[in-house]
Coordinates of C-alpha atoms in Angstrom, one line a residue:
Chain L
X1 CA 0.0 0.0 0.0
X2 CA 2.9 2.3 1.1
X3 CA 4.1 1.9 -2.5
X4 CA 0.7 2.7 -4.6
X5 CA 0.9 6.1 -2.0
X6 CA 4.4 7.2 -3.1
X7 CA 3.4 6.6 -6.6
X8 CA 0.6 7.9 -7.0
X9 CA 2.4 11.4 -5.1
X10 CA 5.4 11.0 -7.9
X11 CA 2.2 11.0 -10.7
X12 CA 0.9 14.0 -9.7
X13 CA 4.7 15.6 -9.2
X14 CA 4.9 14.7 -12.7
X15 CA 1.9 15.9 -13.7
X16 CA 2.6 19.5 -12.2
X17 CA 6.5 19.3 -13.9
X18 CA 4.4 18.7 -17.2
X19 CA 2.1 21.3 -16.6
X20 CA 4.8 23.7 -15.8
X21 CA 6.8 22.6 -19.2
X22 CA 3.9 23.0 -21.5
X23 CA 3.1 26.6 -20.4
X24 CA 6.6 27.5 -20.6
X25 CA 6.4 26.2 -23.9
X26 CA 3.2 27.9 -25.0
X27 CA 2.8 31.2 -23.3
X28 CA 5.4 33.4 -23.6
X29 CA 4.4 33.5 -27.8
X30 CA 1.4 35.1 -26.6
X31 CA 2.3 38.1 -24.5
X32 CA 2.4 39.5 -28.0
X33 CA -1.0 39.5 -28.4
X34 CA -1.6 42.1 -25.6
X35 CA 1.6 44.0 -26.5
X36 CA 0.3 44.8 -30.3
X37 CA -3.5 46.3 -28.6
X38 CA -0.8 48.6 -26.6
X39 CA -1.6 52.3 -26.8
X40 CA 1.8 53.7 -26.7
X41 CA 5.0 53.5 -28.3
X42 CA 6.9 51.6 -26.0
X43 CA 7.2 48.0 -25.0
X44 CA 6.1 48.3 -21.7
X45 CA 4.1 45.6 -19.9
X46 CA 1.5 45.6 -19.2
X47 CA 0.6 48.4 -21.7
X48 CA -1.2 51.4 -20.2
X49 CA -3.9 51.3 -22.2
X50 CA -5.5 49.5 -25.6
X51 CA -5.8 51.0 -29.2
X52 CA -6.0 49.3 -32.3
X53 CA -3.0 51.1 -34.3
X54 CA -0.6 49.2 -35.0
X55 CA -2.5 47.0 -36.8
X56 CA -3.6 50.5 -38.8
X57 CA 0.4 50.7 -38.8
X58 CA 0.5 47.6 -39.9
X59 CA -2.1 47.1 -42.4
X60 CA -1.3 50.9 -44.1
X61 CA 2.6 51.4 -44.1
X62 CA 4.0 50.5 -47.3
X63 CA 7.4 49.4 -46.0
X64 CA 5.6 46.3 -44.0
X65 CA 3.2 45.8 -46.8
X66 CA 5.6 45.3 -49.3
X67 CA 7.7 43.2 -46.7
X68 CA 4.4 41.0 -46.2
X69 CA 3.6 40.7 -49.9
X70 CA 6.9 39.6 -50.8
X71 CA 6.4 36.8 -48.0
X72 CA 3.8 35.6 -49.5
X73 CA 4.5 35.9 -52.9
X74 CA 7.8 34.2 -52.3
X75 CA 6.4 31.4 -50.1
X76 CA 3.5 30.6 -52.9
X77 CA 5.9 30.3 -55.4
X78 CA 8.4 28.3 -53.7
X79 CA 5.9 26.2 -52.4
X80 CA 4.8 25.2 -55.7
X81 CA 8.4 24.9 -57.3
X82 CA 9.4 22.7 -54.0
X83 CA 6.5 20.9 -54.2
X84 CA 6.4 19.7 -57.5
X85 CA 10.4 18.8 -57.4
X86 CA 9.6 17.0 -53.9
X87 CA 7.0 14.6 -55.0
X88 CA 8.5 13.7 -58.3
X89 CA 12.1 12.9 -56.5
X90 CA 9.8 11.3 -53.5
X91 CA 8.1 9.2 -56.4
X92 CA 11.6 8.2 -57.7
X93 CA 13.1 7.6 -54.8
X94 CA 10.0 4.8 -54.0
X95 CA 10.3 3.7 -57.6
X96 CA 13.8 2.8 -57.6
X97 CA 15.5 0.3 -55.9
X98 CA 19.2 0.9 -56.9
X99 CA 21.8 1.1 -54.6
X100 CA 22.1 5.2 -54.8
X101 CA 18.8 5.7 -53.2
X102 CA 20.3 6.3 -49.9
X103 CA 22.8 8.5 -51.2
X104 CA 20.2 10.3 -53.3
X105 CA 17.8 10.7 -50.3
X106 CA 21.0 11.8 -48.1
X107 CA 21.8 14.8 -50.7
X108 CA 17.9 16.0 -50.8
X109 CA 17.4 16.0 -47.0
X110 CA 21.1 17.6 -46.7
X111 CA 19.9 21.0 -46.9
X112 CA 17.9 20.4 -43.3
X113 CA 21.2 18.9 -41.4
X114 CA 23.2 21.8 -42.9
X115 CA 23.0 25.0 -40.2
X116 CA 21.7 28.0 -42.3
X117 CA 24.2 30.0 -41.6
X118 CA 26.7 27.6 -43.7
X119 CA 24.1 28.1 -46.3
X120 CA 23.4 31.0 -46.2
X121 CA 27.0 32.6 -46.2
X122 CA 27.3 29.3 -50.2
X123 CA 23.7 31.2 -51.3
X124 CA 25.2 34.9 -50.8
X125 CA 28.4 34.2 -52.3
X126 CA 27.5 32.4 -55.4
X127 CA 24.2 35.0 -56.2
X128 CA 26.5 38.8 -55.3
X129 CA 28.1 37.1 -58.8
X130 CA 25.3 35.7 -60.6
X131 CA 23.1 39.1 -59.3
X132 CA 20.2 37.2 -57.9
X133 CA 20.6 39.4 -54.6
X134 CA 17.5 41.2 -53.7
X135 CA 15.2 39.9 -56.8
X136 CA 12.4 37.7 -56.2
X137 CA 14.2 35.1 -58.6
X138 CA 17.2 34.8 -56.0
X139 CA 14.5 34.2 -53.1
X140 CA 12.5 31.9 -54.4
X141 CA 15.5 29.6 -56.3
X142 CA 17.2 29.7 -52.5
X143 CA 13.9 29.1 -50.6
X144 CA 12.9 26.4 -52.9
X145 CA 15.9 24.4 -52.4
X146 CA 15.3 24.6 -48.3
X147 CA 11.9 23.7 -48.2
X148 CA 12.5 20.5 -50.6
X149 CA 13.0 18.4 -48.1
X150 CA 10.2 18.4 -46.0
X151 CA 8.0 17.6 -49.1
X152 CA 10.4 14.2 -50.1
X153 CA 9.7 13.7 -46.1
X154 CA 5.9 14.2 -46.0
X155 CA 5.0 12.9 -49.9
X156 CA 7.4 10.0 -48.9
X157 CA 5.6 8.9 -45.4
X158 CA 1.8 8.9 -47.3
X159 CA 3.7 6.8 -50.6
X160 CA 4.9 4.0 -48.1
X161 CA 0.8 3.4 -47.6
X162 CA 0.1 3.8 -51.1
X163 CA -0.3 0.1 -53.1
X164 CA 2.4 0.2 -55.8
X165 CA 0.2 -2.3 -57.5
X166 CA -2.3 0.1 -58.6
X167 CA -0.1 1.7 -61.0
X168 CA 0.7 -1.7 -62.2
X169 CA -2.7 -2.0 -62.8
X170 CA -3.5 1.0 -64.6
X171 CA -0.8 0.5 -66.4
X172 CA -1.8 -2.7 -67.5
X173 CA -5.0 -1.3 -68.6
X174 CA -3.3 1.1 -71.3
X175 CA -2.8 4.4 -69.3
X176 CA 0.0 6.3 -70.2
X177 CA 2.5 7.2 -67.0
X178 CA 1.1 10.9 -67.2
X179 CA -2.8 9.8 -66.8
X180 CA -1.6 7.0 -64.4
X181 CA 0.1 10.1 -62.0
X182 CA -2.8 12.3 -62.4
X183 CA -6.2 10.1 -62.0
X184 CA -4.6 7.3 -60.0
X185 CA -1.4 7.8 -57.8
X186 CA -1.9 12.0 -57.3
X187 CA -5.4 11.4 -56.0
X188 CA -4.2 8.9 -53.3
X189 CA -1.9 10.6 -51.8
X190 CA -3.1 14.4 -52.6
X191 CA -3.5 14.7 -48.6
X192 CA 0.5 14.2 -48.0
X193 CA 1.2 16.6 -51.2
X194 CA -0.9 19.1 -49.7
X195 CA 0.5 18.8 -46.8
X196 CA 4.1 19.2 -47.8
X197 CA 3.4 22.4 -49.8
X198 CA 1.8 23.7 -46.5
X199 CA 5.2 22.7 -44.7
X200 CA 7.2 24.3 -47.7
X201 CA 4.9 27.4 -47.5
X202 CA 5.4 27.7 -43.8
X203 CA 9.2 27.4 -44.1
X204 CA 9.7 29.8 -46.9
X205 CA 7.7 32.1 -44.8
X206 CA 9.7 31.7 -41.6
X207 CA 12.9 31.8 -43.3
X208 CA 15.3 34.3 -42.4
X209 CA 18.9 33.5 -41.7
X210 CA 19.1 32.8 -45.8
X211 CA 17.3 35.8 -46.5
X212 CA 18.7 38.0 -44.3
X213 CA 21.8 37.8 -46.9
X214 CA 19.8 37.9 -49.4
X215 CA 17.6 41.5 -48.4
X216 CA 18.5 44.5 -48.8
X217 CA 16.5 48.1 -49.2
X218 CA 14.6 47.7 -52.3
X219 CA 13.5 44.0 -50.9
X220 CA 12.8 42.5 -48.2
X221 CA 10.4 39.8 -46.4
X222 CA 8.4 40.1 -43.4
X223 CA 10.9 38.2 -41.1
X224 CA 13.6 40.2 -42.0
X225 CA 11.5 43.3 -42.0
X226 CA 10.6 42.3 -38.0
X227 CA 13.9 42.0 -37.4
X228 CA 15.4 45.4 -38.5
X229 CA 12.4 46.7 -36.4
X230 CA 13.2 45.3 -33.2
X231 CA 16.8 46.2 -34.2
X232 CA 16.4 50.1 -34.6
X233 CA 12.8 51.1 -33.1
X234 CA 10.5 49.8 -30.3
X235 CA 7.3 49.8 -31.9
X236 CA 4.5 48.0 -31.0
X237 CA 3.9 47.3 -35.1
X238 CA 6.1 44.3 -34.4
X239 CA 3.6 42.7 -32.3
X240 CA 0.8 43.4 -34.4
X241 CA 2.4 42.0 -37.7
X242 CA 3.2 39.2 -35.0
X243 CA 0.0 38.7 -33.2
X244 CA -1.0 38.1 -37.2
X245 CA 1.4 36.1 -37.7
X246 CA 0.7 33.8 -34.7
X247 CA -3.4 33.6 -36.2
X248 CA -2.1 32.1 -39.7
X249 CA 0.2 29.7 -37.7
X250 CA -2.9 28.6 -36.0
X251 CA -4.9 28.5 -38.8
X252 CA -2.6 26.5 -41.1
X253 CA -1.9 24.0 -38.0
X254 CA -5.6 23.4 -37.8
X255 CA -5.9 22.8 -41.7
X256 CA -3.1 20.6 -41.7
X257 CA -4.8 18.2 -38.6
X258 CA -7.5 18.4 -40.8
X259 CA -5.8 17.0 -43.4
X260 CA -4.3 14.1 -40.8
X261 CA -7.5 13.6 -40.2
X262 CA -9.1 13.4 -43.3
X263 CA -5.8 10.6 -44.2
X264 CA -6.4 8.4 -41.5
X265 CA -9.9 8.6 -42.3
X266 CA -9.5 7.4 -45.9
X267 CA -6.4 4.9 -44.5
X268 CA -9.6 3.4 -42.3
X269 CA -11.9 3.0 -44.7
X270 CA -9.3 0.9 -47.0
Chain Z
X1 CA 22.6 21.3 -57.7
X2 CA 21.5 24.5 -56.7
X3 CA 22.2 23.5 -53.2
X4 CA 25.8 21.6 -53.6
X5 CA 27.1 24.5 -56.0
X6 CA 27.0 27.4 -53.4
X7 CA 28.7 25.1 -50.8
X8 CA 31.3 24.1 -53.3
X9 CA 32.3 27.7 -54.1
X10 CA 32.3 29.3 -50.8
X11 CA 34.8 25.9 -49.6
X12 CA 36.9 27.7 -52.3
X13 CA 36.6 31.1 -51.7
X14 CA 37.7 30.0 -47.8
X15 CA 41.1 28.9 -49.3
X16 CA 41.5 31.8 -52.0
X17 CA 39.6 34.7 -50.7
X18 CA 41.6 37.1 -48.1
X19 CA 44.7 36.1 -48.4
X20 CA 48.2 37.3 -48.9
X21 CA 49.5 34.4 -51.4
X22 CA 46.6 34.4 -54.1
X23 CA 47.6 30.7 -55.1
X24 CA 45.3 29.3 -52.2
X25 CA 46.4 29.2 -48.7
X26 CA 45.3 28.1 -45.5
X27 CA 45.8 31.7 -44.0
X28 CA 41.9 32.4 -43.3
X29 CA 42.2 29.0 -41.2
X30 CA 45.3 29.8 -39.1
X31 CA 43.5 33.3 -38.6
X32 CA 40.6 32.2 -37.0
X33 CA 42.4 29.3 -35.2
X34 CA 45.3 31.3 -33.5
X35 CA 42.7 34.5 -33.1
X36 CA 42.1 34.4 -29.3
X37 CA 39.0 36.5 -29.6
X38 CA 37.4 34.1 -32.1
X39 CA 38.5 31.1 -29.7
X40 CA 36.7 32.4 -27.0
X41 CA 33.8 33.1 -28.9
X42 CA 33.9 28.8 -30.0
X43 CA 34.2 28.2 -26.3
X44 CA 31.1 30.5 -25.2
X45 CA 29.5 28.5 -28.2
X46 CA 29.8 25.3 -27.3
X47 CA 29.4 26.2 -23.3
X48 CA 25.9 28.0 -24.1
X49 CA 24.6 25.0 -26.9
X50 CA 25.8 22.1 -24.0
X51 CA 23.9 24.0 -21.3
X52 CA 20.8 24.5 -23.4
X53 CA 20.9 21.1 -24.8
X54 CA 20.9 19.8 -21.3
X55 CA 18.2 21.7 -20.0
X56 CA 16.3 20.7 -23.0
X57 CA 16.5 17.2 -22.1
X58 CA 15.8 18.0 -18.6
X59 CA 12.5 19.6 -19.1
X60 CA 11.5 17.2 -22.7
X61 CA 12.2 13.8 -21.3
X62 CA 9.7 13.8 -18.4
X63 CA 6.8 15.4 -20.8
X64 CA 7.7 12.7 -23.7
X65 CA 7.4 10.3 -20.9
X66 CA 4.1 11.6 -20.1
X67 CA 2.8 11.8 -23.3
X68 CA 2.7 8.0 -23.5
X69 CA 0.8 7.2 -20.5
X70 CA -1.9 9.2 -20.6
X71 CA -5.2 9.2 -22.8
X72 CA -4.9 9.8 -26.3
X73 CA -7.1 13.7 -26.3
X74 CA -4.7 14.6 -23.0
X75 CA -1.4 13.6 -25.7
X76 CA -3.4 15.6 -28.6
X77 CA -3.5 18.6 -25.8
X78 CA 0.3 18.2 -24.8
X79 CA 1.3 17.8 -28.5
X80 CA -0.9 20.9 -29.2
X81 CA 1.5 23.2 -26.8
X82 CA 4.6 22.1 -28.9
X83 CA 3.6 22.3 -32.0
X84 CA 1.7 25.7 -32.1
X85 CA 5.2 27.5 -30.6
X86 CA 7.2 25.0 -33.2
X87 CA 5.4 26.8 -35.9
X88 CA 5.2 30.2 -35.1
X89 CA 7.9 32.3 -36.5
X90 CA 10.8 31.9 -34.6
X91 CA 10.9 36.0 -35.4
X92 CA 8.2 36.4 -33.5
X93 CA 8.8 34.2 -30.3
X94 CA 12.1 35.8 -30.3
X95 CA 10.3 39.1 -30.3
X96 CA 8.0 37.9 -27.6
X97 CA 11.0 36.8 -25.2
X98 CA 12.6 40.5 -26.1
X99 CA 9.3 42.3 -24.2
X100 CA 9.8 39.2 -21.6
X101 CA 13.3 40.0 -20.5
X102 CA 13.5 43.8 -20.7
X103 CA 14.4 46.0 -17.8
X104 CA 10.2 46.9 -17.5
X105 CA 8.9 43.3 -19.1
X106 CA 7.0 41.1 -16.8
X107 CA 9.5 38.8 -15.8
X108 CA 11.5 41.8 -13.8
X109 CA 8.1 43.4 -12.5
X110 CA 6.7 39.7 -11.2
X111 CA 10.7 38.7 -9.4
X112 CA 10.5 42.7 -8.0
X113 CA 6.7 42.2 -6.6
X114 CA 7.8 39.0 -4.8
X115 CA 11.1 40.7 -3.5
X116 CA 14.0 38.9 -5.5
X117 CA 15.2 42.4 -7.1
X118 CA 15.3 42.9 -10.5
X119 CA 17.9 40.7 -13.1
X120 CA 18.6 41.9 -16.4
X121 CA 18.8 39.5 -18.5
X122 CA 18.0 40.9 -21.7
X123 CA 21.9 41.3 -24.1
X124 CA 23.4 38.4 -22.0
X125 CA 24.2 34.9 -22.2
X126 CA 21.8 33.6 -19.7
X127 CA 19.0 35.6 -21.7
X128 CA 20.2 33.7 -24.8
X129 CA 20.4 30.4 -23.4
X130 CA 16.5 31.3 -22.0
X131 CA 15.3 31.9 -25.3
X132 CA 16.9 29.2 -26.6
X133 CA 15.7 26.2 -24.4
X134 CA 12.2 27.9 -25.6
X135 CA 12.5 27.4 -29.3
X136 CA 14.3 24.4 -29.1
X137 CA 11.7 22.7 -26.7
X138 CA 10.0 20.9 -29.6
X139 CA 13.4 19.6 -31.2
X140 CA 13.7 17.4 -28.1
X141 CA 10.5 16.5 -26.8
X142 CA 9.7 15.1 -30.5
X143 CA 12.1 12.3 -31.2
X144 CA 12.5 11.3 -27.4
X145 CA 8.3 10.9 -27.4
X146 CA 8.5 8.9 -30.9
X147 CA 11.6 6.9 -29.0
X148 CA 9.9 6.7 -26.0
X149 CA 6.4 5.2 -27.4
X150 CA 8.0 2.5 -28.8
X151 CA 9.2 0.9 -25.4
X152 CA 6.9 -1.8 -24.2
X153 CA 6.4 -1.0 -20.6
X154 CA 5.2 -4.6 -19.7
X155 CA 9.5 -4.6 -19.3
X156 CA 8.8 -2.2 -16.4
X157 CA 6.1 -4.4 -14.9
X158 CA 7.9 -8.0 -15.2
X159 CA 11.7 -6.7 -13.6
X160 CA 9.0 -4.9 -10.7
X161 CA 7.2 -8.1 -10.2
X162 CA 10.4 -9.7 -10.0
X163 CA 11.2 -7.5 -7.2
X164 CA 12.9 -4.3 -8.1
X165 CA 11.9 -1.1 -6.5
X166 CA 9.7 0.8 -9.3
X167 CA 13.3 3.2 -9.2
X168 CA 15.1 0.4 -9.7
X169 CA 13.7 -0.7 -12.7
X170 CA 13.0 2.4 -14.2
X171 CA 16.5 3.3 -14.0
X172 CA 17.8 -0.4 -15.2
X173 CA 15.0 -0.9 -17.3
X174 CA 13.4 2.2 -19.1
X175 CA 16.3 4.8 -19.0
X176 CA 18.5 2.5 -21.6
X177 CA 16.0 1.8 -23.3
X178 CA 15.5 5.6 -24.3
X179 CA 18.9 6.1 -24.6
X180 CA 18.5 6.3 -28.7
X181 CA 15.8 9.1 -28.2
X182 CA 18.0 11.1 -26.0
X183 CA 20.6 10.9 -28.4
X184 CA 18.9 12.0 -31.4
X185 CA 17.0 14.8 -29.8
X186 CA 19.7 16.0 -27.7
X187 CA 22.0 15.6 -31.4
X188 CA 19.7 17.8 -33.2
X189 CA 19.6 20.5 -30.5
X190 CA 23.3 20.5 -30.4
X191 CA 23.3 21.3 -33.9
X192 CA 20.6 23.7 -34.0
X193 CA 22.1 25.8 -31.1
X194 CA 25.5 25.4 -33.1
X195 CA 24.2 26.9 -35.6
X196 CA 22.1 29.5 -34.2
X197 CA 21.6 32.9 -35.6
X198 CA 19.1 35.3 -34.7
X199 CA 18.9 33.8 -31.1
X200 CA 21.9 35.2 -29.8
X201 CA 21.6 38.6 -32.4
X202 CA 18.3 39.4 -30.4
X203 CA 18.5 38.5 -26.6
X204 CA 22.3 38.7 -26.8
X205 CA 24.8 41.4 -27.1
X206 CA 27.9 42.2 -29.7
X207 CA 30.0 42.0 -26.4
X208 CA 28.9 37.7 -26.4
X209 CA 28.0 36.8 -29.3
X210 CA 28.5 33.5 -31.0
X211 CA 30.1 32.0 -33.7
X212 CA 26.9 32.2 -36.0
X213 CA 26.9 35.8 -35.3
X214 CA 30.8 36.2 -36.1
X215 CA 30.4 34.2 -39.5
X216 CA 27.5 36.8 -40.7
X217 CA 29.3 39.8 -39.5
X218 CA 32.1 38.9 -41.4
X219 CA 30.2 38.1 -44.6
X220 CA 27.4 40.7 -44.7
X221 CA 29.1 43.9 -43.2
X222 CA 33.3 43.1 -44.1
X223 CA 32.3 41.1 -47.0
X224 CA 35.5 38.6 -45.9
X225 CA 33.9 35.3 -47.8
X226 CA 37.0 33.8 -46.7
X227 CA 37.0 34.0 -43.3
X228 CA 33.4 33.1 -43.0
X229 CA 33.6 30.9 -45.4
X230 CA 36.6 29.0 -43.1
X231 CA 34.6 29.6 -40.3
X232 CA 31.5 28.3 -42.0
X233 CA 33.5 25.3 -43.3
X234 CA 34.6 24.3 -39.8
X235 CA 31.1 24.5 -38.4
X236 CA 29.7 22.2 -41.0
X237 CA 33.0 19.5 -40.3
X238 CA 31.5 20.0 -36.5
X239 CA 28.0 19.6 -37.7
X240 CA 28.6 16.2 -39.5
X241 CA 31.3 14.8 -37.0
X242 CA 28.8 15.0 -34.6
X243 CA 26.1 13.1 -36.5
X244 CA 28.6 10.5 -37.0
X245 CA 29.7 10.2 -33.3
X246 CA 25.9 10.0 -32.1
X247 CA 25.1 7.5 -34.7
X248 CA 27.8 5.6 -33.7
X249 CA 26.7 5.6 -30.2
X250 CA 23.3 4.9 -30.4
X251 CA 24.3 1.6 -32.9
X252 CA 25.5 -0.7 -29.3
X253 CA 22.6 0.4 -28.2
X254 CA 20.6 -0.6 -31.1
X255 CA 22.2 -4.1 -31.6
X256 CA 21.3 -4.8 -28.1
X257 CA 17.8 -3.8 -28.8
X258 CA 17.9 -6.7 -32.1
X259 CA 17.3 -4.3 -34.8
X260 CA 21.0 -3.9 -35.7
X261 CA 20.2 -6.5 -38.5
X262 CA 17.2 -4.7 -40.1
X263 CA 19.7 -1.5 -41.2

């Protein structure tokens, strides 16, 4: 009996440890929620009173618009180039079963084990001499490669479900590779593709050690932008672009359980 | 390609670039390495990125070991606080620990209402380490909960119904068992923290920054591709000889586990 006590006091120390560790990890992201409704020009905490404008700041400015724009035009794009170029070398990669394939996988998931800073300094080096420097080309080529891996990672994990059979099949039946891909092997796995080009959009987004070689004046994305402001001014407009930030993380994080969910759905029904 | 290329060229710009003998030397290399500013700057590196990984561990490996006992919507609720912070912008929850450690941020005004004084943490190491154990929370508690589910805790209850204090066997038992799940998430914090950037550029200071800090400064403002590109070279050799000494520790461990055969 002595022992079920002592337990059962070491579960609930645990429990409170756990407690602590999950708030530590979760709620110091949202004191900038109350900081962006701040009504003056300082970061102090708590604010003295609530306004709404920095997120007129925000919304208005054309330095952080541009900066957001960029983001997002940059992120789509790379998305769908990384995308793409993931699932056909996550395709080959199933499809073949040559001795390489390790060493093929290794060099597409290098540019995750690499820090960014090593890449970084290779990206800046090699685009001051091709130019690429502060276009949208040079961002998009550089964030493209860095969010390859995670769709070979994500298409990869939904093709080791998917029946290799089937394309025999269809095959078999008279369909050209290209109709095979597109009415029978895209279909299936259309949850892990979506997926990855959610992950590729969310890491082009949060990039910045790459890009921070990369900006300059004329552009700039919304990570580095945040960053020069913290750097030089105070200003609440930070946590508003933040506190923005943190609703399309939220967003996208429920979309993508959604998507989880809507996988092991289909996986049950099989 | 686009990736490799880059790489390629800067490794060759760190033997060529910013040097007296334009034949290629290892001058950028013998800079940094005899430089006693730069090798206190590698020692305050790998100090800050052994504490952080350590407190990592220390906070992960009891939540991972939570998350597989209890029921499946409490694990969706635990793995709901890591992931939301994993994917915010690590801009903005480095932004969020700025307002956090200022002189006038909460954490000064709550110690000074309870009497400890006020600490300033904000521009020095302990500030960076702080922030860092934050955003590097999810890099641990990840693999060591995917390591950890995967033990079969019937183990546990046969060595205590052989007579082992629950201590006992939890410590003979369990703790080796993990070991390949502390190894790969404490590996990948290592390297993270290595390799950090804008970490120790926002809750640090110029007077300790790290080697991250040192390579860009070097590149972006002196535009000295060699050195950083020596420096860069020399964290990526770290980098990989540390992936190669942790998976050739965890392999004993794996071989006693029976799946050496399977890789």
């Amino acid at each position: 009996m002595r022992g079920t006590v002592r337990t059962r006091r070491s579960r609930s120390i645990l429990a409170v440890y756990c407690i602590l560790v999950g708030l530590f990890a979760l709620l110091p992201t949202l004191i900038v929620v109350p900081m962006s409704f701040s009504s003056v020009r300082s970061l102090q905490f708590p604010p003295p009173g609530w306004s709404t404008r920095w997120y007129e700041e925000f919304f208005t400015n054309p330095e952080w618009r541009e900066a957001a724009l960029t983001s997002v035009r940059v992120g789509g794009v790379a998305a769908l180039l990384a995308t793409i170029l993931g699932t056909m070398a996550a395709i080959a990669l199933v499809n073949s079963r040559r001795r390489w394939t390790v060493a093929a996988r290794t060099f597409l998931v290098a540019p995750m084990i690499v820090p960014l800073v090593v890449t970084g300094v290779g990206v800046y080096y090699v685009f001051l001499r091709w130019q690429l420097t502060e276009t949208f080309v040079g961002f998009v080529v550089a964030h493209t490669v860095l969010a390859i891996p995670i769709v070979v990672i994500t298409v990869g994990a939904s093709l080791q479900s998917f029946d290799m059979q089937l394309v025999q099949a269809s095959k078999s039946l008279g369909a050209g590779p290209l109709a095979t891909f597109r009415t029978v092997t895209l279909p299936l796995i259309l949850p892990g593709v979506l997926a990855g080009a959610l992950f590729a959009f969310l890491i082009s987004f949060d990039e910045a050690v790459v890009s921070l070689f990369l900006s300059g004046p004329t552009m700039q994305t919304l990570p580095i932008k945040i960053f020069q402001s913290v750097t030089t001014s105070l200003d609440p407009t930070v946590a508003a672009a933040s506190t923005v930030l943190l609703g399309l993380t939220t967003l996208a994080l429920l979309v993508l359980g959604m998507l989880t969910y809507l996988r092991d759905k289909a996986e049950a029904h099989d | 390609m686009f990736f490799a290329y880059p790489l390629a060229q800067m490794f060759q710009a760190s033997f060529t670039d910013f040097v007296v003998d334009p034949h290629g030397t290892w001058d950028n290399y013998t800079w940094f390495l005899t430089n006693s500013v730069q090798r206190t700057i590698v020692v305050r590196t790998v100090t800050v990125t052994l504490v952080v990984t350590a407190l990592c561990l220390v906070l992960a490996y009891p939540y991972a070991y939570m998350m597989t006992v209890v029921s499946p919507r409490m694990r969706l609720i635990m793995v709901a606080a890591i992931m939301l912070p994993f994917w915010t912008s690590l801009l903005v929850r480095l932004y969020a620990w700025v307002i956090i450690l200022q002189g006038n941020g909460p954490l000064n005004t709550t110690l000074d209402r309870f009497g400890f004084g006020s600490v300033n943490l904000l521009g020095t190491v302990e500030g960076v380490a702080l922030g860092s154990v934050h955003v590097l929370l999810p890099f641990m508690v990840l693999p060591l909960y995917a390591s950890l589910t995967n033990i079969d805790r019937r183990l546990m209850d046969a060595a205590i119904s052989l007579g082992a204090r629950p201590s006992v066997a939890f410590a003979r038992v369990y703790l080796p068992l993990s070991v390949p799940g502390v190894l790969a998430g404490s590996t990948i914090v290592f390297i993270f923290m290595m390799g950090f950037y804008f970490t120790p550029a926002f809750l640090g200071s110029s007077r300790n920054s790290l080697i991250s800090e040192q390579i860009v400064d070097q590149v972006s403002q002196l535009l000295a591709f060699g050195r950083g590109g020596a420096m860069a070279l020399l964290l990526l050799l770290l980098t990989l000889a540390l992936l190669g000494l942790a998976a050739w520790l965890s392999r004993p461990v794996l071989r006693a586990l029976g799946e050496g055969e399977r890789s």
